[in-house]
């Protein structure tokens, strides 16, 4: 953490204990400086007007009860509060499980890449909740029975023009995940089994944690997407 001058003692390292005596500053321990978070995370304390001090009498002060004498409140950035989320789909409340996944899909932003090993009508019913503003690429595995799904899939594509589907007709497509502009989401059983009584987990990792790893996953997804074994549907 960077160091800044102590607001409580104005960087002097001392405070008045009487009209003519001084003592070591209790906030900075007589160092004159304190460790502080980045300026973007420091919100000025309104209670003490950023001074860190509350008056006891005309010459004596005490540390502000709100900020502890720092003069600021440490406010975590929004991304650090939501860097990791784990959602437990217990399987005993199928409607609620599907509703929770719908809300996650509704929050997706930008370019969306989805690796869904299996795809069925239940998957499509969930996918329609992705915002129309997203450009969505969905890569499915070779075991999906397109003969039974083709009618519903064509109807879906006619209505939701921001979706493109490809089938990767070789081995190596096992994990189920969703990547958008802000996060990587790892799906347990995948979308096709949400709400049918199976316990599963969804792990959501924000970019701030996994930027390098996410770039690697995107590279691998794009490699499969552009592979000769990937057939557009």
PDB file of C-alpha atoms in Angstrom:
ATOM      1  CA  UNK A   1       0.000   0.000   0.000  1.00  0.00           C
ATOM      2  CA  UNK A   2       1.184   3.565  -0.654  1.00  0.00           C
ATOM      3  CA  UNK A   3       1.952   5.872   2.269  1.00  0.00           C
ATOM      4  CA  UNK A   4       0.332   9.245   2.855  1.00  0.00           C
ATOM      5  CA  UNK A   5       0.687  11.914   5.532  1.00  0.00           C
ATOM      6  CA  UNK A   6      -1.314  11.149   8.620  1.00  0.00           C
ATOM      7  CA  UNK A   7      -4.418  13.360   8.669  1.00  0.00           C
ATOM      8  CA  UNK A   8      -4.759  13.172  12.446  1.00  0.00           C
ATOM      9  CA  UNK A   9      -1.409  14.833  13.180  1.00  0.00           C
ATOM     10  CA  UNK A  10      -1.012  16.605   9.811  1.00  0.00           C
ATOM     11  CA  UNK A  11       2.121  14.561   9.223  1.00  0.00           C
ATOM     12  CA  UNK A  12       3.895  15.988  12.280  1.00  0.00           C
ATOM     13  CA  UNK A  13       3.867  12.649  14.153  1.00  0.00           C
ATOM     14  CA  UNK A  14       2.649  14.363  17.355  1.00  0.00           C
ATOM     15  CA  UNK A  15      -0.519  15.630  19.021  1.00  0.00           C
ATOM     16  CA  UNK A  16      -1.279  17.970  21.936  1.00  0.00           C
ATOM     17  CA  UNK A  17      -1.922  16.420  25.333  1.00  0.00           C
ATOM     18  CA  UNK A  18      -2.024  19.810  27.054  1.00  0.00           C
ATOM     19  CA  UNK A  19      -1.669  23.436  26.027  1.00  0.00           C
ATOM     20  CA  UNK A  20       2.109  23.023  26.014  1.00  0.00           C
ATOM     21  CA  UNK A  21       2.834  19.275  25.886  1.00  0.00           C
ATOM     22  CA  UNK A  22       2.918  16.838  22.963  1.00  0.00           C
ATOM     23  CA  UNK A  23       2.675  13.079  22.625  1.00  0.00           C
ATOM     24  CA  UNK A  24       3.246  10.540  19.892  1.00  0.00           C
ATOM     25  CA  UNK A  25       0.359  10.459  17.430  1.00  0.00           C
ATOM     26  CA  UNK A  26      -1.824   7.420  18.242  1.00  0.00           C
ATOM     27  CA  UNK A  27      -2.951   6.951  14.636  1.00  0.00           C
ATOM     28  CA  UNK A  28       0.412   6.815  12.888  1.00  0.00           C
ATOM     29  CA  UNK A  29       2.362   5.725  16.014  1.00  0.00           C
ATOM     30  CA  UNK A  30       4.610   8.777  15.728  1.00  0.00           C
ATOM     31  CA  UNK A  31       5.697   8.097  12.151  1.00  0.00           C
ATOM     32  CA  UNK A  32       3.847  10.962  10.510  1.00  0.00           C
ATOM     33  CA  UNK A  33       2.626   8.694   7.707  1.00  0.00           C
ATOM     34  CA  UNK A  34       0.179   5.842   7.346  1.00  0.00           C
ATOM     35  CA  UNK A  35      -0.337   3.110   4.793  1.00  0.00           C
ATOM     36  CA  UNK A  36      -3.418   3.806   2.708  1.00  0.00           C
ATOM     37  CA  UNK A  37      -5.316   2.148  -0.124  1.00  0.00           C
ATOM     38  CA  UNK A  38      -5.227   3.722  -3.603  1.00  0.00           C
ATOM     39  CA  UNK A  39      -6.872   7.132  -3.894  1.00  0.00           C
ATOM     40  CA  UNK A  40      -9.713   5.574  -5.921  1.00  0.00           C
ATOM     41  CA  UNK A  41     -10.672   3.525  -2.852  1.00  0.00           C
ATOM     42  CA  UNK A  42     -10.499   6.378  -0.306  1.00  0.00           C
ATOM     43  CA  UNK A  43     -13.764   8.169   0.415  1.00  0.00           C
ATOM     44  CA  UNK A  44     -13.373  11.362   2.510  1.00  0.00           C
ATOM     45  CA  UNK A  45     -14.892  10.989   5.963  1.00  0.00           C
ATOM     46  CA  UNK A  46     -17.730  13.506   6.269  1.00  0.00           C
ATOM     47  CA  UNK A  47     -18.042  13.110  10.018  1.00  0.00           C
ATOM     48  CA  UNK A  48     -14.668  14.719  10.728  1.00  0.00           C
ATOM     49  CA  UNK A  49     -14.447  16.585   7.391  1.00  0.00           C
ATOM     50  CA  UNK A  50     -11.389  14.491   6.448  1.00  0.00           C
ATOM     51  CA  UNK A  51      -9.380  15.786   9.417  1.00  0.00           C
ATOM     52  CA  UNK A  52      -9.462  12.505  11.342  1.00  0.00           C
ATOM     53  CA  UNK A  53     -10.054  14.538  14.519  1.00  0.00           C
ATOM     54  CA  UNK A  54     -12.904  15.345  16.872  1.00  0.00           C
ATOM     55  CA  UNK A  55     -12.518  18.174  19.388  1.00  0.00           C
ATOM     56  CA  UNK A  56     -12.494  17.461  23.104  1.00  0.00           C
ATOM     57  CA  UNK A  57     -11.760  21.049  24.117  1.00  0.00           C
ATOM     58  CA  UNK A  58     -10.110  24.138  22.677  1.00  0.00           C
ATOM     59  CA  UNK A  59      -6.701  22.488  22.366  1.00  0.00           C
ATOM     60  CA  UNK A  60      -7.289  18.719  22.636  1.00  0.00           C
ATOM     61  CA  UNK A  61      -8.654  16.280  20.066  1.00  0.00           C
ATOM     62  CA  UNK A  62      -9.442  12.567  19.776  1.00  0.00           C
ATOM     63  CA  UNK A  63      -9.540  10.236  16.739  1.00  0.00           C
ATOM     64  CA  UNK A  64     -12.744  10.392  14.743  1.00  0.00           C
ATOM     65  CA  UNK A  65     -15.102   7.577  15.755  1.00  0.00           C
ATOM     66  CA  UNK A  66     -16.163   6.981  12.159  1.00  0.00           C
ATOM     67  CA  UNK A  67     -12.841   6.719  10.342  1.00  0.00           C
ATOM     68  CA  UNK A  68     -10.575   5.922  13.290  1.00  0.00           C
ATOM     69  CA  UNK A  69      -8.527   9.068  12.757  1.00  0.00           C
ATOM     70  CA  UNK A  70      -7.622   8.248   9.151  1.00  0.00           C
ATOM     71  CA  UNK A  71      -9.682  10.999   7.591  1.00  0.00           C
ATOM     72  CA  UNK A  72     -11.090   8.617   4.986  1.00  0.00           C
ATOM     73  CA  UNK A  73     -13.199   5.500   4.693  1.00  0.00           C
ATOM     74  CA  UNK A  74     -11.770   2.543   2.755  1.00  0.00           C
ATOM     75  CA  UNK A  75     -14.351   1.641   0.130  1.00  0.00           C
ATOM     76  CA  UNK A  76     -13.595  -1.560  -1.783  1.00  0.00           C
ATOM     77  CA  UNK A  77     -13.981  -1.233  -5.558  1.00  0.00           C
ATOM     78  CA  UNK A  78     -17.085  -2.922  -6.928  1.00  0.00           C
ATOM     79  CA  UNK A  79     -15.165  -5.667  -8.742  1.00  0.00           C
ATOM     80  CA  UNK A  80     -13.349  -6.850  -5.624  1.00  0.00           C
ATOM     81  CA  UNK A  81     -16.686  -7.400  -3.907  1.00  0.00           C
ATOM     82  CA  UNK A  82     -17.863  -9.697  -6.703  1.00  0.00           C
ATOM     83  CA  UNK A  83     -14.630 -11.290  -7.883  1.00  0.00           C
ATOM     84  CA  UNK A  84     -15.827 -14.778  -7.025  1.00  0.00           C
ATOM     85  CA  UNK A  85     -19.319 -16.192  -6.745  1.00  0.00           C
ATOM     86  CA  UNK A  86     -20.288 -19.817  -6.285  1.00  0.00           C
ATOM     87  CA  UNK A  87     -23.923 -20.712  -6.856  1.00  0.00           C
ATOM     88  CA  UNK A  88     -25.161 -24.041  -5.520  1.00  0.00           C
ATOM     89  CA  UNK A  89     -28.053 -25.501  -7.472  1.00  0.00           C
ATOM     90  CA  UNK A  90     -29.359 -28.118  -5.076  1.00  0.00           C
ATOM     91  CA  UNK A  91     -31.739 -29.706  -7.552  1.00  0.00           C
ATOM     92  CA  UNK A  92     -34.696 -29.890  -5.146  1.00  0.00           C
ATOM     93  CA  UNK A  93     -36.140 -26.572  -6.360  1.00  0.00           C
ATOM     94  CA  UNK A  94     -36.040 -26.857 -10.153  1.00  0.00           C
ATOM     95  CA  UNK A  95     -38.038 -23.695 -10.858  1.00  0.00           C
ATOM     96  CA  UNK A  96     -35.831 -21.584  -8.574  1.00  0.00           C
ATOM     97  CA  UNK A  97     -32.683 -23.137 -10.058  1.00  0.00           C
ATOM     98  CA  UNK A  98     -33.732 -22.183 -13.563  1.00  0.00           C
ATOM     99  CA  UNK A  99     -34.750 -18.695 -12.435  1.00  0.00           C
ATOM    100  CA  UNK A 100     -31.305 -18.156 -10.924  1.00  0.00           C
ATOM    101  CA  UNK A 101     -29.561 -19.203 -14.154  1.00  0.00           C
ATOM    102  CA  UNK A 102     -31.907 -16.985 -16.167  1.00  0.00           C
ATOM    103  CA  UNK A 103     -30.835 -13.983 -14.082  1.00  0.00           C
ATOM    104  CA  UNK A 104     -27.166 -14.821 -14.659  1.00  0.00           C
ATOM    105  CA  UNK A 105     -27.704 -15.043 -18.415  1.00  0.00           C
ATOM    106  CA  UNK A 106     -29.614 -11.753 -18.414  1.00  0.00           C
ATOM    107  CA  UNK A 107     -26.551 -10.043 -16.911  1.00  0.00           C
ATOM    108  CA  UNK A 108     -24.126 -11.082 -19.684  1.00  0.00           C
ATOM    109  CA  UNK A 109     -22.403  -8.327 -21.637  1.00  0.00           C
ATOM    110  CA  UNK A 110     -20.604  -7.910 -24.960  1.00  0.00           C
ATOM    111  CA  UNK A 111     -19.238 -10.898 -26.842  1.00  0.00           C
ATOM    112  CA  UNK A 112     -20.394 -14.165 -25.319  1.00  0.00           C
ATOM    113  CA  UNK A 113     -18.714 -17.522 -25.945  1.00  0.00           C
ATOM    114  CA  UNK A 114     -20.472 -20.625 -24.643  1.00  0.00           C
ATOM    115  CA  UNK A 115     -19.100 -24.142 -24.592  1.00  0.00           C
ATOM    116  CA  UNK A 116     -22.120 -26.385 -24.024  1.00  0.00           C
ATOM    117  CA  UNK A 117     -21.129 -30.009 -24.594  1.00  0.00           C
ATOM    118  CA  UNK A 118     -24.751 -31.045 -24.918  1.00  0.00           C
ATOM    119  CA  UNK A 119     -27.650 -28.969 -26.194  1.00  0.00           C
ATOM    120  CA  UNK A 120     -31.380 -29.585 -25.963  1.00  0.00           C
ATOM    121  CA  UNK A 121     -34.668 -27.701 -25.850  1.00  0.00           C
ATOM    122  CA  UNK A 122     -34.149 -26.847 -22.179  1.00  0.00           C
ATOM    123  CA  UNK A 123     -30.825 -25.224 -23.090  1.00  0.00           C
ATOM    124  CA  UNK A 124     -32.510 -23.074 -25.738  1.00  0.00           C
ATOM    125  CA  UNK A 125     -35.215 -21.989 -23.278  1.00  0.00           C
ATOM    126  CA  UNK A 126     -32.453 -20.631 -21.013  1.00  0.00           C
ATOM    127  CA  UNK A 127     -30.286 -19.146 -23.766  1.00  0.00           C
ATOM    128  CA  UNK A 128     -33.092 -16.876 -24.967  1.00  0.00           C
ATOM    129  CA  UNK A 129     -32.588 -14.809 -21.795  1.00  0.00           C
ATOM    130  CA  UNK A 130     -29.197 -13.525 -22.994  1.00  0.00           C
ATOM    131  CA  UNK A 131     -29.604  -9.843 -23.978  1.00  0.00           C
ATOM    132  CA  UNK A 132     -30.101  -9.104 -27.661  1.00  0.00           C
ATOM    133  CA  UNK A 133     -27.170  -6.672 -27.442  1.00  0.00           C
ATOM    134  CA  UNK A 134     -24.753  -9.613 -26.995  1.00  0.00           C
ATOM    135  CA  UNK A 135     -23.017 -11.377 -29.872  1.00  0.00           C
ATOM    136  CA  UNK A 136     -23.275 -15.048 -28.892  1.00  0.00           C
ATOM    137  CA  UNK A 137     -21.188 -17.980 -30.160  1.00  0.00           C
ATOM    138  CA  UNK A 138     -22.219 -21.429 -28.943  1.00  0.00           C
ATOM    139  CA  UNK A 139     -19.970 -24.426 -29.455  1.00  0.00           C
ATOM    140  CA  UNK A 140     -21.606 -27.812 -28.879  1.00  0.00           C
ATOM    141  CA  UNK A 141     -20.199 -31.321 -28.748  1.00  0.00           C
ATOM    142  CA  UNK A 142     -20.398 -34.130 -31.326  1.00  0.00           C
ATOM    143  CA  UNK A 143     -22.933 -36.205 -29.386  1.00  0.00           C
ATOM    144  CA  UNK A 144     -25.789 -33.732 -29.713  1.00  0.00           C
ATOM    145  CA  UNK A 145     -28.614 -35.324 -31.742  1.00  0.00           C
ATOM    146  CA  UNK A 146     -29.324 -32.586 -34.234  1.00  0.00           C
ATOM    147  CA  UNK A 147     -32.013 -34.607 -36.020  1.00  0.00           C
ATOM    148  CA  UNK A 148     -34.325 -34.318 -33.037  1.00  0.00           C
ATOM    149  CA  UNK A 149     -33.314 -30.723 -32.300  1.00  0.00           C
ATOM    150  CA  UNK A 150     -33.131 -29.191 -35.779  1.00  0.00           C
ATOM    151  CA  UNK A 151     -36.701 -27.832 -35.920  1.00  0.00           C
ATOM    152  CA  UNK A 152     -36.468 -26.069 -32.541  1.00  0.00           C
ATOM    153  CA  UNK A 153     -32.944 -24.866 -33.280  1.00  0.00           C
ATOM    154  CA  UNK A 154     -33.984 -23.305 -36.591  1.00  0.00           C
ATOM    155  CA  UNK A 155     -36.959 -21.591 -34.963  1.00  0.00           C
ATOM    156  CA  UNK A 156     -34.634 -20.256 -32.261  1.00  0.00           C
ATOM    157  CA  UNK A 157     -32.099 -18.900 -34.768  1.00  0.00           C
ATOM    158  CA  UNK A 158     -34.840 -17.229 -36.803  1.00  0.00           C
ATOM    159  CA  UNK A 159     -36.002 -15.306 -33.757  1.00  0.00           C
ATOM    160  CA  UNK A 160     -32.642 -14.655 -32.087  1.00  0.00           C
ATOM    161  CA  UNK A 161     -30.333 -13.455 -34.841  1.00  0.00           C
ATOM    162  CA  UNK A 162     -27.485 -12.605 -32.469  1.00  0.00           C
ATOM    163  CA  UNK A 163     -26.742 -16.332 -31.942  1.00  0.00           C
ATOM    164  CA  UNK A 164     -24.401 -18.534 -33.968  1.00  0.00           C
ATOM    165  CA  UNK A 165     -24.116 -22.277 -33.300  1.00  0.00           C
ATOM    166  CA  UNK A 166     -21.319 -24.622 -34.305  1.00  0.00           C
ATOM    167  CA  UNK A 167     -20.854 -28.320 -33.647  1.00  0.00           C
ATOM    168  CA  UNK A 168     -17.295 -29.428 -32.908  1.00  0.00           C
ATOM    169  CA  UNK A 169     -17.184 -32.917 -34.389  1.00  0.00           C
ATOM    170  CA  UNK A 170     -14.116 -34.304 -32.677  1.00  0.00           C
ATOM    171  CA  UNK A 171     -12.856 -35.090 -29.179  1.00  0.00           C
ATOM    172  CA  UNK A 172     -11.642 -32.462 -26.742  1.00  0.00           C
ATOM    173  CA  UNK A 173     -14.870 -30.664 -25.914  1.00  0.00           C
ATOM    174  CA  UNK A 174     -15.654 -31.582 -22.317  1.00  0.00           C
ATOM    175  CA  UNK A 175     -15.884 -28.544 -20.028  1.00  0.00           C
ATOM    176  CA  UNK A 176     -18.954 -26.367 -19.934  1.00  0.00           C
ATOM    177  CA  UNK A 177     -18.423 -22.644 -19.529  1.00  0.00           C
ATOM    178  CA  UNK A 178     -19.614 -19.176 -20.486  1.00  0.00           C
ATOM    179  CA  UNK A 179     -17.317 -16.218 -21.190  1.00  0.00           C
ATOM    180  CA  UNK A 180     -18.500 -12.658 -21.598  1.00  0.00           C
ATOM    181  CA  UNK A 181     -16.721  -9.292 -21.457  1.00  0.00           C
ATOM    182  CA  UNK A 182     -16.593  -9.300 -17.646  1.00  0.00           C
ATOM    183  CA  UNK A 183     -16.284 -12.863 -16.414  1.00  0.00           C
ATOM    184  CA  UNK A 184     -15.720 -16.580 -16.895  1.00  0.00           C
ATOM    185  CA  UNK A 185     -18.488 -18.862 -15.643  1.00  0.00           C
ATOM    186  CA  UNK A 186     -17.842 -22.555 -15.125  1.00  0.00           C
ATOM    187  CA  UNK A 187     -20.975 -24.673 -15.358  1.00  0.00           C
ATOM    188  CA  UNK A 188     -21.289 -28.011 -13.612  1.00  0.00           C
ATOM    189  CA  UNK A 189     -23.656 -30.190 -15.615  1.00  0.00           C
ATOM    190  CA  UNK A 190     -24.288 -27.492 -18.186  1.00  0.00           C
ATOM    191  CA  UNK A 191     -27.455 -25.643 -19.098  1.00  0.00           C
ATOM    192  CA  UNK A 192     -29.287 -28.703 -20.379  1.00  0.00           C
ATOM    193  CA  UNK A 193     -29.618 -30.234 -16.898  1.00  0.00           C
ATOM    194  CA  UNK A 194     -30.656 -27.164 -14.920  1.00  0.00           C
ATOM    195  CA  UNK A 195     -34.005 -27.792 -13.270  1.00  0.00           C
ATOM    196  CA  UNK A 196     -34.241 -31.546 -13.772  1.00  0.00           C
ATOM    197  CA  UNK A 197     -33.293 -32.550 -10.249  1.00  0.00           C
ATOM    198  CA  UNK A 198     -29.489 -32.717 -10.451  1.00  0.00           C
ATOM    199  CA  UNK A 199     -27.215 -31.001  -7.923  1.00  0.00           C
ATOM    200  CA  UNK A 200     -24.697 -28.718  -9.598  1.00  0.00           C
ATOM    201  CA  UNK A 201     -22.493 -25.655  -9.132  1.00  0.00           C
ATOM    202  CA  UNK A 202     -21.906 -22.485 -11.113  1.00  0.00           C
ATOM    203  CA  UNK A 203     -18.603 -20.731 -10.417  1.00  0.00           C
ATOM    204  CA  UNK A 204     -18.353 -17.115 -11.612  1.00  0.00           C
ATOM    205  CA  UNK A 205     -14.886 -15.553 -11.776  1.00  0.00           C
ATOM    206  CA  UNK A 206     -14.526 -11.834 -12.433  1.00  0.00           C
ATOM    207  CA  UNK A 207     -11.881 -10.550 -14.861  1.00  0.00           C
ATOM    208  CA  UNK A 208      -9.844  -9.029 -12.028  1.00  0.00           C
ATOM    209  CA  UNK A 209      -8.899 -12.528 -10.865  1.00  0.00           C
ATOM    210  CA  UNK A 210      -8.438 -14.462 -14.057  1.00  0.00           C
ATOM    211  CA  UNK A 211      -7.491 -12.163 -16.918  1.00  0.00           C
ATOM    212  CA  UNK A 212      -4.554 -14.298 -18.128  1.00  0.00           C
ATOM    213  CA  UNK A 213      -6.397 -17.584 -17.718  1.00  0.00           C
ATOM    214  CA  UNK A 214      -9.500 -16.190 -19.384  1.00  0.00           C
ATOM    215  CA  UNK A 215      -7.466 -15.082 -22.383  1.00  0.00           C
ATOM    216  CA  UNK A 216      -6.141 -18.630 -22.663  1.00  0.00           C
ATOM    217  CA  UNK A 217      -9.652 -20.088 -22.561  1.00  0.00           C
ATOM    218  CA  UNK A 218     -10.797 -17.612 -25.228  1.00  0.00           C
ATOM    219  CA  UNK A 219      -7.848 -18.575 -27.439  1.00  0.00           C
ATOM    220  CA  UNK A 220      -8.725 -22.268 -27.117  1.00  0.00           C
ATOM    221  CA  UNK A 221     -12.429 -21.605 -27.765  1.00  0.00           C
ATOM    222  CA  UNK A 222     -11.609 -19.581 -30.889  1.00  0.00           C
ATOM    223  CA  UNK A 223      -9.263 -22.318 -32.102  1.00  0.00           C
ATOM    224  CA  UNK A 224     -12.056 -24.885 -31.882  1.00  0.00           C
ATOM    225  CA  UNK A 225     -14.584 -22.442 -33.329  1.00  0.00           C
ATOM    226  CA  UNK A 226     -12.419 -21.893 -36.424  1.00  0.00           C
ATOM    227  CA  UNK A 227     -11.356 -25.536 -36.713  1.00  0.00           C
ATOM    228  CA  UNK A 228     -12.323 -27.494 -39.823  1.00  0.00           C
ATOM    229  CA  UNK A 229     -14.190 -29.931 -37.573  1.00  0.00           C
ATOM    230  CA  UNK A 230     -16.515 -27.179 -36.365  1.00  0.00           C
ATOM    231  CA  UNK A 231     -19.628 -27.144 -38.556  1.00  0.00           C
ATOM    232  CA  UNK A 232     -21.971 -24.183 -38.539  1.00  0.00           C
ATOM    233  CA  UNK A 233     -25.573 -25.134 -37.791  1.00  0.00           C
TER     234      UNK A 233
END
